[in-house]
PDB file of C-alpha atoms in Angstrom:
ATOM      1  CA  UNK A  17     -12.768  -7.576  -7.019  1.00  0.00           C
ATOM      2  CA  UNK A  18     -10.159  -5.927  -6.909  1.00  0.00           C
ATOM      3  CA  UNK A  19     -10.237  -2.079  -5.242  1.00  0.00           C
ATOM      4  CA  UNK A  20      -7.163  -0.812  -5.323  1.00  0.00           C
ATOM      5  CA  UNK A  21      -5.603  -0.555  -8.210  1.00  0.00           C
ATOM      6  CA  UNK A  22      -1.538   0.596  -8.448  1.00  0.00           C
ATOM      7  CA  UNK A  23       0.826   2.816 -11.123  1.00  0.00           C
ATOM      8  CA  UNK A  24       3.294   2.265 -11.523  1.00  0.00           C
ATOM      9  CA  UNK A  25       3.583  -1.388 -11.644  1.00  0.00           C
ATOM     10  CA  UNK A  26       7.389  -1.418 -11.242  1.00  0.00           C
ATOM     11  CA  UNK A  27       9.691   0.647 -10.077  1.00  0.00           C
ATOM     12  CA  UNK A  28      13.768   0.656 -10.602  1.00  0.00           C
ATOM     13  CA  UNK A  29      15.891   3.174  -8.671  1.00  0.00           C
ATOM     14  CA  UNK A  30      19.305   3.768  -7.362  1.00  0.00           C
ATOM     15  CA  UNK A  31      20.164   3.285  -3.741  1.00  0.00           C
ATOM     16  CA  UNK A  32      19.274   6.672  -2.340  1.00  0.00           C
ATOM     17  CA  UNK A  33      16.966   7.812  -3.809  1.00  0.00           C
ATOM     18  CA  UNK A  34      12.765   8.365  -3.301  1.00  0.00           C
ATOM     19  CA  UNK A  35       9.929   5.218  -4.442  1.00  0.00           C
ATOM     20  CA  UNK A  36       6.887   6.905  -4.796  1.00  0.00           C
ATOM     21  CA  UNK A  37       3.529   4.261  -5.473  1.00  0.00           C
ATOM     22  CA  UNK A  38      -0.256   5.331  -5.814  1.00  0.00           C
ATOM     23  CA  UNK A  39      -3.205   3.687  -4.636  1.00  0.00           C
ATOM     24  CA  UNK A  40      -6.198   4.317  -6.185  1.00  0.00           C
ATOM     25  CA  UNK A  41      -9.727   2.597  -5.442  1.00  0.00           C
ATOM     26  CA  UNK A  42     -12.935   3.241  -6.413  1.00  0.00           C
ATOM     27  CA  UNK A  43     -15.741   2.705  -3.645  1.00  0.00           C
ATOM     28  CA  UNK A  44     -16.002   4.370   0.108  1.00  0.00           C
ATOM     29  CA  UNK A  45     -13.640   3.696   2.822  1.00  0.00           C
ATOM     30  CA  UNK A  46     -12.226   3.365   5.990  1.00  0.00           C
ATOM     31  CA  UNK A  47      -8.867   2.999   5.898  1.00  0.00           C
ATOM     32  CA  UNK A  48      -6.068   1.775   3.827  1.00  0.00           C
ATOM     33  CA  UNK A  49      -2.873  -0.238   4.795  1.00  0.00           C
ATOM     34  CA  UNK A  50       0.243  -0.654   3.311  1.00  0.00           C
ATOM     35  CA  UNK A  51       1.929  -4.274   2.972  1.00  0.00           C
ATOM     36  CA  UNK A  52       5.721  -5.141   1.274  1.00  0.00           C
ATOM     37  CA  UNK A  53       5.987  -8.492   0.564  1.00  0.00           C
ATOM     38  CA  UNK A  54       9.282  -9.852  -0.455  1.00  0.00           C
ATOM     39  CA  UNK A  55       9.211 -12.393  -2.980  1.00  0.00           C
ATOM     40  CA  UNK A  56       7.673 -16.463  -2.211  1.00  0.00           C
ATOM     41  CA  UNK A  57       6.982 -14.810   1.487  1.00  0.00           C
ATOM     42  CA  UNK A  58       4.067 -13.537   3.451  1.00  0.00           C
ATOM     43  CA  UNK A  59       3.291 -10.245   3.692  1.00  0.00           C
ATOM     44  CA  UNK A  60       4.520  -7.191   6.279  1.00  0.00           C
ATOM     45  CA  UNK A  61       1.964  -4.864   7.739  1.00  0.00           C
ATOM     46  CA  UNK A  62       3.751  -1.370   6.651  1.00  0.00           C
ATOM     47  CA  UNK A  63       1.321   1.590   7.970  1.00  0.00           C
ATOM     48  CA  UNK A  64      -2.388   1.469   8.091  1.00  0.00           C
ATOM     49  CA  UNK A  65      -4.227   5.523   7.004  1.00  0.00           C
ATOM     50  CA  UNK A  66      -7.898   6.193   8.556  1.00  0.00           C
ATOM     51  CA  UNK A  67     -10.629   7.812   6.435  1.00  0.00           C
ATOM     52  CA  UNK A  68     -10.315  10.931   8.036  1.00  0.00           C
ATOM     53  CA  UNK A  69      -6.562  11.777   8.076  1.00  0.00           C
ATOM     54  CA  UNK A  70      -4.350  13.116   5.924  1.00  0.00           C
ATOM     55  CA  UNK A  71      -0.631  11.968   5.698  1.00  0.00           C
ATOM     56  CA  UNK A  72       0.552   9.528   8.054  1.00  0.00           C
ATOM     57  CA  UNK A  73       4.439   9.100   9.209  1.00  0.00           C
ATOM     58  CA  UNK A  74       6.449   6.354  10.041  1.00  0.00           C
ATOM     59  CA  UNK A  75      10.087   5.987   9.733  1.00  0.00           C
ATOM     60  CA  UNK A  76      11.252   6.638   6.171  1.00  0.00           C
ATOM     61  CA  UNK A  77       7.696   6.553   4.920  1.00  0.00           C
ATOM     62  CA  UNK A  78       4.959   8.360   4.366  1.00  0.00           C
ATOM     63  CA  UNK A  79       1.729   7.589   3.536  1.00  0.00           C
ATOM     64  CA  UNK A  80      -0.780   9.909   1.968  1.00  0.00           C
ATOM     65  CA  UNK A  81      -4.684  10.226   1.612  1.00  0.00           C
ATOM     66  CA  UNK A  82      -7.356  11.376  -0.975  1.00  0.00           C
ATOM     67  CA  UNK A  83     -10.591  10.520  -0.308  1.00  0.00           C
ATOM     68  CA  UNK A  84     -12.283  13.261  -2.391  1.00  0.00           C
ATOM     69  CA  UNK A  85      -9.743  11.303  -5.358  1.00  0.00           C
ATOM     70  CA  UNK A  86      -9.932   8.144  -4.201  1.00  0.00           C
ATOM     71  CA  UNK A  87      -6.099   7.513  -4.452  1.00  0.00           C
ATOM     72  CA  UNK A  88      -3.475   6.521  -2.051  1.00  0.00           C
ATOM     73  CA  UNK A  89       0.233   7.477  -2.049  1.00  0.00           C
ATOM     74  CA  UNK A  90       2.979   5.774  -0.348  1.00  0.00           C
ATOM     75  CA  UNK A  91       7.370   7.316   0.013  1.00  0.00           C
ATOM     76  CA  UNK A  92       9.834   5.139   0.598  1.00  0.00           C
ATOM     77  CA  UNK A  93      13.036   8.331   1.654  1.00  0.00           C
ATOM     78  CA  UNK A  94      16.360   7.397   1.040  1.00  0.00           C
ATOM     79  CA  UNK A  95      15.695   3.990  -0.405  1.00  0.00           C
ATOM     80  CA  UNK A  96      18.172   1.301   0.717  1.00  0.00           C
ATOM     81  CA  UNK A  97      18.709  -2.020  -1.680  1.00  0.00           C
ATOM     82  CA  UNK A  98      16.921  -3.810   1.535  1.00  0.00           C
ATOM     83  CA  UNK A  99      13.299  -2.455   0.111  1.00  0.00           C
ATOM     84  CA  UNK A 100      13.482  -4.268  -2.677  1.00  0.00           C
ATOM     85  CA  UNK A 101      10.045  -5.966  -2.081  1.00  0.00           C
ATOM     86  CA  UNK A 102       6.430  -5.978  -3.964  1.00  0.00           C
ATOM     87  CA  UNK A 103       4.046  -3.515  -2.827  1.00  0.00           C
ATOM     88  CA  UNK A 104       0.347  -2.915  -2.530  1.00  0.00           C
ATOM     89  CA  UNK A 105      -1.957  -1.304  -0.476  1.00  0.00           C
ATOM     90  CA  UNK A 106      -5.109  -3.006   0.891  1.00  0.00           C
ATOM     91  CA  UNK A 107      -9.156  -1.166   1.657  1.00  0.00           C
ATOM     92  CA  UNK A 108     -11.280  -1.536   4.038  1.00  0.00           C
ATOM     93  CA  UNK A 109     -14.738  -0.888   3.539  1.00  0.00           C
ATOM     94  CA  UNK A 110     -15.802  -0.127   7.297  1.00  0.00           C
ATOM     95  CA  UNK A 111     -19.471  -1.208   7.381  1.00  0.00           C
ATOM     96  CA  UNK A 112     -20.815  -4.764   8.044  1.00  0.00           C
ATOM     97  CA  UNK A 113     -17.465  -5.537   5.867  1.00  0.00           C
ATOM     98  CA  UNK A 114     -15.684  -6.705   8.872  1.00  0.00           C
ATOM     99  CA  UNK A 115     -11.971  -7.277   8.726  1.00  0.00           C
ATOM    100  CA  UNK A 116     -11.714  -8.250   4.499  1.00  0.00           C
ATOM    101  CA  UNK A 117      -9.116  -5.750   3.348  1.00  0.00           C
ATOM    102  CA  UNK A 118      -9.695  -5.416  -0.946  1.00  0.00           C
ATOM    103  CA  UNK A 119      -5.871  -5.827  -2.152  1.00  0.00           C
ATOM    104  CA  UNK A 120      -4.427  -4.010  -5.166  1.00  0.00           C
ATOM    105  CA  UNK A 121      -2.578  -6.076  -8.186  1.00  0.00           C
ATOM    106  CA  UNK A 122       0.727  -3.989  -6.354  1.00  0.00           C
ATOM    107  CA  UNK A 123       3.762  -2.240  -7.345  1.00  0.00           C
ATOM    108  CA  UNK A 124       7.060  -4.064  -7.812  1.00  0.00           C
ATOM    109  CA  UNK A 125       9.802  -2.075  -6.411  1.00  0.00           C
ATOM    110  CA  UNK A 126      13.171  -2.943  -6.471  1.00  0.00           C
ATOM    111  CA  UNK A 127      16.505  -0.810  -5.452  1.00  0.00           C
ATOM    112  CA  UNK A 128      19.754  -1.117  -7.286  1.00  0.00           C
ATOM    113  CA  UNK A 129      22.833  -1.140  -5.039  1.00  0.00           C
TER     114      UNK A 129
ATOM    115  CA  UNK B  14       7.888 -17.183  19.220  1.00  0.00           C
ATOM    116  CA  UNK B  15       4.013 -15.939  18.618  1.00  0.00           C
ATOM    117  CA  UNK B  16       2.800 -15.653  15.253  1.00  0.00           C
ATOM    118  CA  UNK B  17       0.811 -17.568  11.763  1.00  0.00           C
ATOM    119  CA  UNK B  18       2.788 -20.784  10.368  1.00  0.00           C
ATOM    120  CA  UNK B  19       1.193 -22.398   7.112  1.00  0.00           C
ATOM    121  CA  UNK B  20       2.325 -25.892   6.615  1.00  0.00           C
ATOM    122  CA  UNK B  21       3.783 -26.856   4.147  1.00  0.00           C
ATOM    123  CA  UNK B  22       5.834 -24.753   2.717  1.00  0.00           C
ATOM    124  CA  UNK B  23       5.807 -26.035  -0.605  1.00  0.00           C
ATOM    125  CA  UNK B  24       2.774 -28.643  -1.575  1.00  0.00           C
ATOM    126  CA  UNK B  25       2.676 -31.246  -4.952  1.00  0.00           C
ATOM    127  CA  UNK B  26      -0.714 -32.989  -5.302  1.00  0.00           C
ATOM    128  CA  UNK B  27      -1.914 -35.071  -8.593  1.00  0.00           C
ATOM    129  CA  UNK B  28      -4.988 -33.407 -10.476  1.00  0.00           C
ATOM    130  CA  UNK B  29      -8.446 -34.808  -8.286  1.00  0.00           C
ATOM    131  CA  UNK B  30      -7.072 -35.258  -5.059  1.00  0.00           C
ATOM    132  CA  UNK B  31      -8.023 -32.625  -2.338  1.00  0.00           C
ATOM    133  CA  UNK B  32      -5.685 -31.183  -0.652  1.00  0.00           C
ATOM    134  CA  UNK B  33      -5.807 -29.240   3.155  1.00  0.00           C
ATOM    135  CA  UNK B  34      -3.270 -26.953   4.181  1.00  0.00           C
ATOM    136  CA  UNK B  35      -2.198 -25.539   8.260  1.00  0.00           C
ATOM    137  CA  UNK B  36      -2.598 -22.691   9.214  1.00  0.00           C
ATOM    138  CA  UNK B  37      -1.982 -21.944  13.217  1.00  0.00           C
ATOM    139  CA  UNK B  38      -1.110 -18.841  14.816  1.00  0.00           C
ATOM    140  CA  UNK B  39      -1.168 -17.936  18.636  1.00  0.00           C
ATOM    141  CA  UNK B  40      -1.385 -14.186  18.434  1.00  0.00           C
ATOM    142  CA  UNK B  41      -4.652 -14.929  20.369  1.00  0.00           C
ATOM    143  CA  UNK B  42      -6.754 -13.851  17.030  1.00  0.00           C
ATOM    144  CA  UNK B  43      -9.883 -13.576  16.780  1.00  0.00           C
ATOM    145  CA  UNK B  44     -10.629 -13.121  13.365  1.00  0.00           C
ATOM    146  CA  UNK B  45      -8.492 -15.530  10.694  1.00  0.00           C
ATOM    147  CA  UNK B  46      -8.534 -15.524   6.343  1.00  0.00           C
ATOM    148  CA  UNK B  47      -7.036 -16.900   3.486  1.00  0.00           C
ATOM    149  CA  UNK B  48      -5.938 -15.931   0.836  1.00  0.00           C
ATOM    150  CA  UNK B  49      -5.310 -16.946  -3.101  1.00  0.00           C
ATOM    151  CA  UNK B  50      -1.993 -15.262  -5.056  1.00  0.00           C
ATOM    152  CA  UNK B  51      -1.057 -15.816  -8.679  1.00  0.00           C
ATOM    153  CA  UNK B  52       1.555 -14.350 -10.020  1.00  0.00           C
ATOM    154  CA  UNK B  53       1.879 -10.953 -10.375  1.00  0.00           C
ATOM    155  CA  UNK B  54      -1.346 -10.056  -8.663  1.00  0.00           C
ATOM    156  CA  UNK B  55      -2.683  -9.083  -5.451  1.00  0.00           C
ATOM    157  CA  UNK B  56      -4.364 -11.701  -3.627  1.00  0.00           C
ATOM    158  CA  UNK B  57      -7.933 -12.778  -3.290  1.00  0.00           C
ATOM    159  CA  UNK B  58     -10.008 -13.329  -0.489  1.00  0.00           C
ATOM    160  CA  UNK B  59     -10.942 -17.166  -0.720  1.00  0.00           C
ATOM    161  CA  UNK B  60     -12.454 -17.476   3.122  1.00  0.00           C
ATOM    162  CA  UNK B  61     -12.847 -15.566   6.521  1.00  0.00           C
ATOM    163  CA  UNK B  62     -13.271 -16.799  10.264  1.00  0.00           C
ATOM    164  CA  UNK B  63     -15.046 -14.503  12.623  1.00  0.00           C
ATOM    165  CA  UNK B  64     -14.855 -16.144  15.399  1.00  0.00           C
ATOM    166  CA  UNK B  65     -14.760 -20.171  16.374  1.00  0.00           C
ATOM    167  CA  UNK B  66     -17.639 -22.354  14.279  1.00  0.00           C
ATOM    168  CA  UNK B  67     -17.943 -18.974  12.494  1.00  0.00           C
ATOM    169  CA  UNK B  68     -16.955 -18.388   8.765  1.00  0.00           C
ATOM    170  CA  UNK B  69     -17.703 -15.993   5.730  1.00  0.00           C
ATOM    171  CA  UNK B  70     -17.549 -17.326   2.156  1.00  0.00           C
ATOM    172  CA  UNK B  71     -14.733 -14.872   0.166  1.00  0.00           C
ATOM    173  CA  UNK B  72     -14.480 -13.998  -3.391  1.00  0.00           C
ATOM    174  CA  UNK B  73     -13.687 -16.596  -4.823  1.00  0.00           C
ATOM    175  CA  UNK B  74     -14.861 -19.690  -2.056  1.00  0.00           C
ATOM    176  CA  UNK B  75     -15.716 -22.068  -4.907  1.00  0.00           C
ATOM    177  CA  UNK B  76     -13.639 -25.418  -4.799  1.00  0.00           C
ATOM    178  CA  UNK B  77     -12.620 -24.453  -0.520  1.00  0.00           C
ATOM    179  CA  UNK B  78     -14.105 -25.718   2.298  1.00  0.00           C
ATOM    180  CA  UNK B  79     -12.759 -24.721   5.366  1.00  0.00           C
ATOM    181  CA  UNK B  80     -13.646 -25.467   9.014  1.00  0.00           C
ATOM    182  CA  UNK B  81     -12.654 -23.215  12.572  1.00  0.00           C
ATOM    183  CA  UNK B  82     -13.158 -25.773  15.731  1.00  0.00           C
ATOM    184  CA  UNK B  83     -10.497 -23.604  17.361  1.00  0.00           C
ATOM    185  CA  UNK B  84      -9.402 -20.526  17.611  1.00  0.00           C
ATOM    186  CA  UNK B  85      -6.249 -20.912  17.035  1.00  0.00           C
ATOM    187  CA  UNK B  86      -6.872 -23.053  13.754  1.00  0.00           C
ATOM    188  CA  UNK B  87      -8.073 -22.419  10.278  1.00  0.00           C
ATOM    189  CA  UNK B  88      -6.978 -25.370   8.239  1.00  0.00           C
ATOM    190  CA  UNK B  89      -8.212 -24.638   4.387  1.00  0.00           C
ATOM    191  CA  UNK B  90      -9.499 -27.672   2.209  1.00  0.00           C
ATOM    192  CA  UNK B  91      -8.829 -27.602  -1.797  1.00  0.00           C
ATOM    193  CA  UNK B  92     -10.712 -29.599  -3.349  1.00  0.00           C
ATOM    194  CA  UNK B  93     -11.117 -31.606  -6.614  1.00  0.00           C
ATOM    195  CA  UNK B  94     -13.739 -28.920  -7.418  1.00  0.00           C
ATOM    196  CA  UNK B  95     -11.222 -25.787  -7.825  1.00  0.00           C
ATOM    197  CA  UNK B  96     -10.440 -25.640 -11.406  1.00  0.00           C
ATOM    198  CA  UNK B  97      -7.469 -23.317 -10.911  1.00  0.00           C
ATOM    199  CA  UNK B  98      -5.410 -24.887  -7.924  1.00  0.00           C
ATOM    200  CA  UNK B  99      -1.769 -24.114  -8.900  1.00  0.00           C
ATOM    201  CA  UNK B 100      -1.040 -20.997  -6.692  1.00  0.00           C
ATOM    202  CA  UNK B 101       0.409 -19.433  -3.306  1.00  0.00           C
ATOM    203  CA  UNK B 102      -1.796 -19.127  -0.321  1.00  0.00           C
ATOM    204  CA  UNK B 103      -1.124 -17.211   1.973  1.00  0.00           C
ATOM    205  CA  UNK B 104      -3.544 -17.381   6.054  1.00  0.00           C
ATOM    206  CA  UNK B 105      -4.053 -14.235   7.894  1.00  0.00           C
ATOM    207  CA  UNK B 106      -5.161 -13.142  10.711  1.00  0.00           C
ATOM    208  CA  UNK B 107      -5.857  -9.577  12.933  1.00  0.00           C
ATOM    209  CA  UNK B 108      -6.473  -8.792  16.381  1.00  0.00           C
ATOM    210  CA  UNK B 109     -10.632  -7.380  16.621  1.00  0.00           C
ATOM    211  CA  UNK B 110     -12.801  -7.027  13.175  1.00  0.00           C
ATOM    212  CA  UNK B 111     -14.660  -3.759  13.714  1.00  0.00           C
ATOM    213  CA  UNK B 112     -11.606  -1.882  14.550  1.00  0.00           C
ATOM    214  CA  UNK B 113     -10.056  -3.124  10.990  1.00  0.00           C
ATOM    215  CA  UNK B 114      -5.913  -3.778  12.082  1.00  0.00           C
ATOM    216  CA  UNK B 115      -3.806  -4.278  10.555  1.00  0.00           C
ATOM    217  CA  UNK B 116      -3.874  -8.000   8.996  1.00  0.00           C
ATOM    218  CA  UNK B 117      -0.450 -11.031  10.051  1.00  0.00           C
ATOM    219  CA  UNK B 118       0.417 -12.998   7.687  1.00  0.00           C
ATOM    220  CA  UNK B 119       1.900 -16.465   7.605  1.00  0.00           C
ATOM    221  CA  UNK B 120       4.571 -17.314   5.553  1.00  0.00           C
ATOM    222  CA  UNK B 121       2.502 -19.184   3.018  1.00  0.00           C
ATOM    223  CA  UNK B 122       2.240 -22.578   1.146  1.00  0.00           C
ATOM    224  CA  UNK B 123       2.867 -22.786  -2.726  1.00  0.00           C
ATOM    225  CA  UNK B 124       0.561 -26.352  -4.172  1.00  0.00           C
ATOM    226  CA  UNK B 125       1.149 -27.225  -7.192  1.00  0.00           C
ATOM    227  CA  UNK B 126      -1.411 -29.857  -9.503  1.00  0.00           C
ATOM    228  CA  UNK B 127      -0.169 -31.894 -12.095  1.00  0.00           C
TER     229      UNK B 127
END
């Protein structure tokens, strides 16, 4: 089952603008991760935020997590054409779910030069 | 170079044939995973393995089989019982299962069955 639901499904912006993607999930989580996928390629891990964290930064990336609303957002600041890709959130439920991740359907980001 | 390799990149098969997709990692990771991705969709888990000689069904295991005879290798067989096998298949590994670290992905194999 797909736990993460992402919004918007597609986002088109100009270079230099900020891009915000949202992810909602249904059940309790241990952590939430964001991945990037260039067209026809494998996924690349971007950032992990644990359930007891509210915000995390990595370079131009900022992730927030609101466990009360079961939602997360990924902000990419000062976007570049090279940021064009699909972005997926993935949740880990913890407990006996071991390393299993449940992925959302992704947001397609297009950054125009 | 450390990483995960999948071969081949593109694979074509006739309906009714079994096909095996290769996945090898030299990251010394304990856990390995197989996902299926359909156009415009997220990833769905087929099988995962925590340790050698052990594996568990994921959300869509029907029509697939796996083996884990070596830590480095986790091949996936798409059997003729899989009704819609045409898809993009991704293999991943992670270093510590219970710690739920990030997963490292291979480049994928695009399978087309006609």
